[in-house]
Tab-separated table of C-alpha atoms in Angstrom:
chain	number	residue	atom	x	y	z
K	14	MET	CA	0.000	0.000	0.000
K	15	ASP	CA	1.169	3.528	-0.655
K	16	ALA	CA	-0.019	7.121	-0.709
K	17	THR	CA	1.389	10.619	-0.928
K	18	LEU	CA	0.283	12.716	2.034
K	19	GLN	CA	0.808	16.275	3.194
K	20	ILE	CA	2.337	16.145	6.683
K	21	ASP	CA	3.764	19.219	8.417
K	22	GLY	CA	3.543	21.125	5.151
K	23	GLN	CA	5.635	18.576	3.301
K	24	SER	CA	4.715	16.002	0.694
K	25	VAL	CA	5.499	12.559	2.137
K	26	ARG	CA	5.366	9.335	0.172
K	27	LEU	CA	4.301	6.526	2.507
K	28	THR	CA	4.671	2.908	1.499
K	29	ALA	CA	4.053	-0.247	3.479
K	30	PRO	CA	4.992	-3.759	2.357
K	31	SER	CA	2.352	-6.413	1.947
K	32	VAL	CA	2.150	-8.585	5.050
K	33	ASP	CA	2.630	-12.352	4.714
K	34	ARG	CA	-0.139	-13.639	6.973
K	35	VAL	CA	1.268	-17.152	7.339
K	36	ALA	CA	4.749	-15.877	8.201
K	37	VAL	CA	3.373	-13.395	10.751
K	38	HIS	CA	1.363	-16.093	12.520
K	39	GLU	CA	4.320	-18.502	12.567
K	40	ARG	CA	6.685	-15.833	13.867
K	41	ALA	CA	4.213	-14.692	16.549
K	42	ALA	CA	3.698	-18.293	17.680
K	43	SER	CA	7.459	-18.777	18.016
K	44	PHE	CA	7.618	-16.221	20.833
K	45	THR	CA	5.378	-18.423	22.986
K	46	LYS	CA	7.932	-21.252	22.934
K	47	ARG	CA	10.783	-19.469	24.723
K	48	SER	CA	11.809	-20.968	28.072
K	49	ILE	CA	11.834	-18.404	30.879
K	50	LYS	CA	13.443	-19.508	34.139
K	51	LYS	CA	12.227	-18.600	37.609
K	52	TYR	CA	14.418	-15.546	38.293
K	53	ALA	CA	13.869	-14.119	34.811
K	54	LYS	CA	10.135	-14.790	35.139
K	55	ALA	CA	9.903	-12.902	38.432
K	56	SER	CA	11.838	-9.972	36.982
K	57	GLY	CA	9.702	-10.022	33.848
K	58	LEU	CA	6.439	-10.020	35.788
K	59	ARG	CA	7.522	-7.029	37.869
K	60	ARG	CA	8.376	-5.262	34.637
K	61	VAL	CA	4.928	-6.113	33.269
K	62	VAL	CA	3.361	-4.389	36.280
K	63	SER	CA	5.482	-1.282	35.660
K	64	MET	CA	4.184	-1.191	32.064
K	65	MET	CA	0.465	-1.410	32.835
K	66	ASP	CA	-2.052	1.302	32.088
K	67	LEU	CA	-4.763	0.367	34.599
K	68	THR	CA	-7.958	1.188	32.790
K	69	THR	CA	-11.609	1.739	33.553
K	70	LEU	CA	-13.807	2.899	30.679
K	71	GLU	CA	-17.367	2.151	31.699
K	72	GLY	CA	-20.481	4.273	31.826
K	73	LYS	CA	-20.865	3.318	35.502
K	74	ASP	CA	-17.423	4.638	36.534
K	75	THR	CA	-17.601	6.635	39.774
K	76	PRO	CA	-15.130	8.645	41.878
K	77	GLY	CA	-15.032	5.696	44.279
K	78	LYS	CA	-13.943	3.339	41.513
K	79	ILE	CA	-11.265	5.822	40.452
K	80	ALA	CA	-10.007	6.035	44.046
K	81	TYR	CA	-9.719	2.234	44.179
K	82	LEU	CA	-7.944	2.017	40.819
K	83	CYS	CA	-5.462	4.751	41.710
K	84	HIS	CA	-4.686	3.051	45.032
K	85	LYS	CA	-4.046	-0.213	43.193
K	86	ALA	CA	-1.820	1.543	40.646
K	87	ARG	CA	0.233	3.100	43.442
K	88	ARG	CA	0.628	-0.134	45.390
K	89	PRO	CA	-0.241	-3.219	43.336
K	90	MET	CA	0.976	-5.634	46.052
K	91	ALA	CA	2.245	-5.630	49.623
K	92	SER	CA	5.641	-3.976	49.963
K	93	ARG	CA	7.436	-7.274	50.703
K	94	TYR	CA	6.931	-8.304	47.070
K	95	GLU	CA	8.901	-5.268	45.839
K	96	VAL	CA	6.515	-4.616	42.971
K	97	PRO	CA	6.742	-1.199	41.269
K	98	PRO	CA	3.737	1.064	40.684
K	99	CYS	CA	1.849	0.855	37.414
K	100	ALA	CA	2.703	3.192	34.536
K	101	ALA	CA	-0.629	5.005	34.239
K	102	VAL	CA	-4.307	5.114	35.079
K	103	CYS	CA	-6.532	5.547	32.032
K	104	VAL	CA	-10.023	7.066	32.364
K	105	TYR	CA	-12.678	9.026	30.504
K	106	PRO	CA	-12.084	12.813	30.281
K	107	SER	CA	-14.773	13.602	32.846
K	108	LEU	CA	-12.763	11.736	35.508
K	109	VAL	CA	-9.335	13.194	34.802
K	110	ARG	CA	-9.528	15.753	37.630
K	111	GLU	CA	-10.490	13.054	40.130
K	112	THR	CA	-7.631	10.869	38.924
K	113	MET	CA	-5.152	13.735	39.148
K	114	GLU	CA	-6.084	14.372	42.773
K	115	ARG	CA	-5.677	10.694	43.638
K	116	LEU	CA	-2.262	10.418	41.948
K	117	ARG	CA	-0.816	13.720	43.136
K	118	GLY	CA	2.785	13.329	44.242
K	119	THR	CA	3.417	10.162	42.193
K	120	THR	CA	5.099	9.554	38.845
K	121	ILE	CA	2.077	7.603	37.566
K	122	ALA	CA	0.798	9.083	34.308
K	123	ILE	CA	-2.797	10.262	33.925
K	124	ALA	CA	-4.103	8.929	30.625
K	125	SER	CA	-7.442	9.825	29.087
K	126	VAL	CA	-9.225	8.457	26.062
K	127	ALA	CA	-10.515	11.191	23.773
K	128	THR	CA	-11.692	12.068	20.245
K	129	ALA	CA	-15.136	10.537	20.894
K	130	PHE	CA	-13.764	7.198	22.123
K	131	PRO	CA	-14.480	4.466	21.074
K	132	SER	CA	-16.260	5.259	17.779
K	133	GLY	CA	-14.673	8.582	16.861
K	134	GLN	CA	-17.916	9.545	15.146
K	135	VAL	CA	-18.168	13.259	15.899
K	136	PRO	CA	-16.804	16.324	14.057
K	137	LEU	CA	-13.104	17.058	14.411
K	138	GLU	CA	-13.576	20.306	16.334
K	139	MET	CA	-15.529	18.458	19.021
K	140	LYS	CA	-12.763	15.865	19.233
K	141	LEU	CA	-10.085	18.519	19.630
K	142	ALA	CA	-12.119	20.375	22.249
K	143	GLU	CA	-12.346	17.158	24.266
K	144	VAL	CA	-8.562	16.669	24.016
K	145	ARG	CA	-7.812	20.233	25.112
K	146	GLN	CA	-10.177	19.937	28.079
K	147	ALA	CA	-8.656	16.637	29.201
K	148	VAL	CA	-5.152	18.126	29.060
K	149	GLU	CA	-6.293	21.257	30.889
K	150	ASP	CA	-7.797	19.047	33.612
K	151	GLY	CA	-4.489	17.257	34.116
K	152	ALA	CA	-4.134	14.453	31.550
K	153	THR	CA	-0.502	13.765	30.692
K	154	GLU	CA	-1.344	11.221	27.983
K	155	ILE	CA	-4.141	11.168	25.411
K	156	ASP	CA	-5.377	7.972	23.748
K	157	MET	CA	-7.132	8.955	20.515
K	158	VAL	CA	-9.018	6.811	18.010
K	159	ILE	CA	-8.453	7.169	14.289
K	160	PRO	CA	-11.454	7.587	11.960
K	161	ARG	CA	-11.596	4.003	10.724
K	162	GLY	CA	-14.329	4.758	8.200
K	163	ALA	CA	-12.112	7.342	6.515
K	164	PHE	CA	-9.182	4.924	6.470
K	165	LEU	CA	-11.194	2.061	4.983
K	166	ALA	CA	-12.576	4.445	2.339
K	167	GLY	CA	-9.034	5.307	1.303
K	168	ARG	CA	-9.164	8.851	2.709
K	169	TYR	CA	-5.726	8.599	4.234
K	170	GLN	CA	-5.128	12.353	4.282
K	171	VAL	CA	-8.127	12.766	6.592
K	172	VAL	CA	-6.624	10.234	8.985
K	173	ALA	CA	-3.208	11.915	8.941
K	174	ASP	CA	-4.737	15.379	9.414
K	175	GLU	CA	-6.775	14.253	12.444
K	176	ILE	CA	-3.731	12.693	14.087
K	177	ALA	CA	-1.606	15.792	13.444
K	178	ALA	CA	-4.346	18.107	14.759
K	179	THR	CA	-4.785	15.962	17.871
K	180	ARG	CA	-1.026	15.940	18.479
K	181	GLU	CA	-1.065	19.741	18.379
K	182	ALA	CA	-4.060	19.894	20.739
K	183	CYS	CA	-2.183	17.645	23.191
K	184	GLY	CA	0.448	20.274	23.861
K	185	GLU	CA	2.963	18.654	26.227
K	186	ALA	CA	0.842	15.524	26.727
K	187	HIS	CA	1.909	12.353	24.929
K	188	LEU	CA	-0.319	11.008	22.171
K	189	LYS	CA	-1.244	7.336	21.776
K	190	VAL	CA	-3.009	6.599	18.483
K	191	ILE	CA	-5.524	3.733	18.609
K	192	LEU	CA	-5.904	1.921	15.285
K	193	GLU	CA	-8.784	-0.369	16.377
K	194	THR	CA	-7.204	-3.234	14.479
K	195	GLY	CA	-10.292	-5.439	14.829
K	196	GLU	CA	-12.078	-3.092	12.425
K	197	LEU	CA	-9.217	-2.677	9.933
K	198	GLU	CA	-9.839	-6.224	8.690
K	199	ALA	CA	-6.415	-6.981	7.131
K	200	TYR	CA	-2.780	-6.937	8.218
K	201	ASP	CA	-1.886	-4.774	5.218
K	202	ASN	CA	-4.297	-2.159	6.565
K	203	VAL	CA	-2.803	-2.416	10.063
K	204	ARG	CA	0.708	-1.959	8.695
K	205	PHE	CA	-0.258	1.077	6.605
K	206	ALA	CA	-2.331	2.677	9.368
K	207	SER	CA	0.677	2.253	11.679
K	208	ALA	CA	2.898	4.056	9.180
K	209	ILE	CA	0.421	6.935	8.865
K	210	ALA	CA	0.070	7.290	12.637
K	211	ILE	CA	3.824	7.271	13.172
K	212	ARG	CA	4.545	9.868	10.494
K	213	ALA	CA	1.633	12.082	11.574
K	214	GLY	CA	2.966	12.487	15.113
K	215	ALA	CA	2.074	9.553	17.382
K	216	HIS	CA	4.248	9.010	20.428
K	217	PHE	CA	2.700	5.526	20.759
K	218	ILE	CA	0.612	3.361	18.484
K	219	LYS	CA	-2.038	1.221	20.171
K	220	THR	CA	-3.957	-1.803	18.924
K	221	SER	CA	-7.453	-1.379	20.258
K	222	THR	CA	-10.092	0.346	22.331
K	223	GLY	CA	-10.954	-2.900	24.104
K	224	LYS	CA	-14.532	-2.435	22.908
K	225	VAL	CA	-14.170	-4.405	19.648
K	226	SER	CA	-13.274	-8.068	19.181
K	227	PRO	CA	-10.659	-9.145	18.289
K	228	ALA	CA	-8.581	-6.663	20.248
K	229	ALA	CA	-4.854	-7.168	20.853
K	230	THR	CA	-3.380	-10.348	19.409
K	231	MET	CA	0.262	-11.339	19.065
K	232	PRO	CA	0.211	-11.357	15.232
K	233	VAL	CA	-1.337	-7.894	14.944
K	234	THR	CA	1.019	-6.536	17.600
K	235	LEU	CA	3.964	-8.018	15.687
K	236	VAL	CA	2.853	-6.220	12.517
K	237	MET	CA	2.792	-2.932	14.432
K	238	LEU	CA	6.148	-3.601	16.100
K	239	GLU	CA	7.691	-4.202	12.693
K	240	ALA	CA	6.332	-0.860	11.480
K	241	ILE	CA	7.995	0.780	14.496
K	242	ARG	CA	11.238	-1.076	13.795
K	243	ASP	CA	11.317	-0.024	10.145
K	244	HIS	CA	10.648	3.607	11.093
K	245	TYR	CA	13.455	3.481	13.654
K	246	LEU	CA	15.911	1.990	11.154
K	247	GLU	CA	14.992	4.729	8.669
K	248	THR	CA	14.955	7.732	11.018
K	249	GLY	CA	16.482	6.765	14.375
K	250	GLN	CA	13.235	7.851	16.084
K	251	MET	CA	11.751	5.553	18.743
K	252	ILE	CA	7.956	5.127	18.841
K	253	GLY	CA	6.103	3.384	21.654
K	254	MET	CA	3.687	0.448	21.421
K	255	LYS	CA	0.596	-0.431	23.448
K	256	PRO	CA	-1.397	-3.635	22.933
K	257	ALA	CA	-4.758	-3.250	24.666
K	258	GLY	CA	-7.687	-5.563	25.258
K	259	GLY	CA	-7.682	-9.335	25.595
K	260	ILE	CA	-4.358	-9.839	27.408
K	261	ARG	CA	-5.442	-11.447	30.683
K	262	THR	CA	-2.709	-13.766	31.945
K	263	ALA	CA	0.847	-13.348	33.160
K	264	LYS	CA	1.984	-16.020	30.709
K	265	GLU	CA	0.594	-14.060	27.767
K	266	ALA	CA	2.210	-10.842	28.992
K	267	LEU	CA	5.630	-12.515	29.150
K	268	HIS	CA	5.169	-13.720	25.579
K	269	TYR	CA	4.623	-10.105	24.545
K	270	LEU	CA	7.822	-9.025	26.314
K	271	VAL	CA	9.772	-11.705	24.446
K	272	MET	CA	8.301	-10.444	21.171
K	273	VAL	CA	9.252	-6.846	21.947
K	274	LYS	CA	12.803	-7.809	22.933
K	275	GLU	CA	13.391	-9.908	19.825
K	276	THR	CA	11.743	-7.462	17.410
K	277	LEU	CA	12.809	-4.066	18.763
K	278	GLY	CA	15.478	-4.742	21.387
K	279	ASP	CA	16.043	-4.042	25.062
K	280	ALA	CA	15.547	-0.275	24.731
K	281	TRP	CA	11.795	-0.824	24.306
K	282	LEU	CA	11.487	-2.921	27.480
K	283	SER	CA	10.478	0.142	29.452
K	284	PRO	CA	7.162	1.807	30.327
K	285	ASP	CA	8.461	4.787	28.352
K	286	TRP	CA	8.156	2.712	25.174
K	287	PHE	CA	5.854	-0.236	25.860
K	288	ARG	CA	2.562	-0.460	27.739
K	289	PHE	CA	-0.164	-2.978	28.364
K	290	GLY	CA	-3.720	-1.683	28.279
K	291	ALA	CA	-4.975	-3.709	31.222
K	292	SER	CA	-8.043	-4.067	33.371
K	293	SER	CA	-7.838	-7.702	34.522
K	294	LEU	CA	-4.207	-8.588	33.720
K	295	LEU	CA	-2.828	-7.238	36.997
K	296	THR	CA	-4.739	-9.782	39.090
K	297	ASP	CA	-3.114	-12.803	37.454
K	298	VAL	CA	0.330	-11.198	37.444
K	299	CYS	CA	0.035	-10.598	41.194
K	300	PHE	CA	-0.958	-14.233	41.748
K	301	GLN	CA	2.077	-15.437	39.799
K	302	ILE	CA	4.521	-13.115	41.587
K	303	ALA	CA	3.209	-14.312	44.959
K	304	LYS	CA	3.519	-17.953	43.879
K	305	LEU	CA	7.114	-17.508	42.737
K	306	GLN	CA	8.055	-15.886	46.036
K	307	ASP	CA	5.924	-17.827	48.523
K	308	GLY	CA	5.410	-21.235	46.928
K	309	PRO	CA	1.710	-22.199	46.848
K	310	TYR	CA	-1.000	-20.236	45.084
K	311	GLN	CA	-2.742	-17.829	47.393
K	312	SER	CA	-6.481	-17.632	47.871
K	313	ALA	CA	-8.250	-15.052	45.711
K	314	ASP	CA	-9.122	-13.298	48.984
K	315	TYR	CA	-5.517	-12.115	49.249
K	316	HIS	CA	-5.681	-10.044	46.063
K	317	SER	CA	-8.216	-7.418	45.078
K	318	LEU	CA	-9.610	-7.953	41.610
K	319	SER	CA	-8.667	-5.382	38.982
């Protein structure tokens, strides 16, 4: 796929190679076969916790739920387990102020979905107003959705313009661009949408809203990681990656870390460059950390459910 787009006042020719579906699935499956020993597993699981964006995006979200989530992000487990805080708490724009108050004095990022999440079906000016308000209220990261209808109709300039305008509206806040890969239908589309998002100003590219199935999968994440790798080899610029939705077990999370390490390298094994969009993942990771340290599995009563 290819297109010539106007980005930052310059004409940019974007091309993306066709994706070999069979090869992508075989390569993604290979990352699940790596042997990870006990010490490396414990270290990896703690790193997974440090990369989590704890997320609540429900119509029934309340200040009490935000208080609980922020407490869990600050202290995922008892201090004897030496588990770091989570990377961010992600909420709707209306709850950013509440989240900011609960996380004051920490290094935990305040992330907010915006641009009419999850559908993106409102005019651009309304999307940008929502972004500006979220940043004004204290959001340090914005997770935007691309207009998938425009992309699938071949209106790539519209997609690039929305991303660039949202990046500008973010000011100092970091921008994560959600592709909603479950609606893009083909790996070629995912690869090209990744290239557009990267060139239009994304700090991170993100698989999904978590509201559409399938959400994050290892093959689709691999396609996006390879787009990041190719951009880095061409420009030297690092772009972050966030798989979101559907990653529920510690074992799966470790597979993703292996994939990141072997595709992009150790530099990306940091919450600055890789995140998990998580709502239930933390619970299983905590169980596994406790088992590695204490021996037997603990009762569910010992861990609050995320």
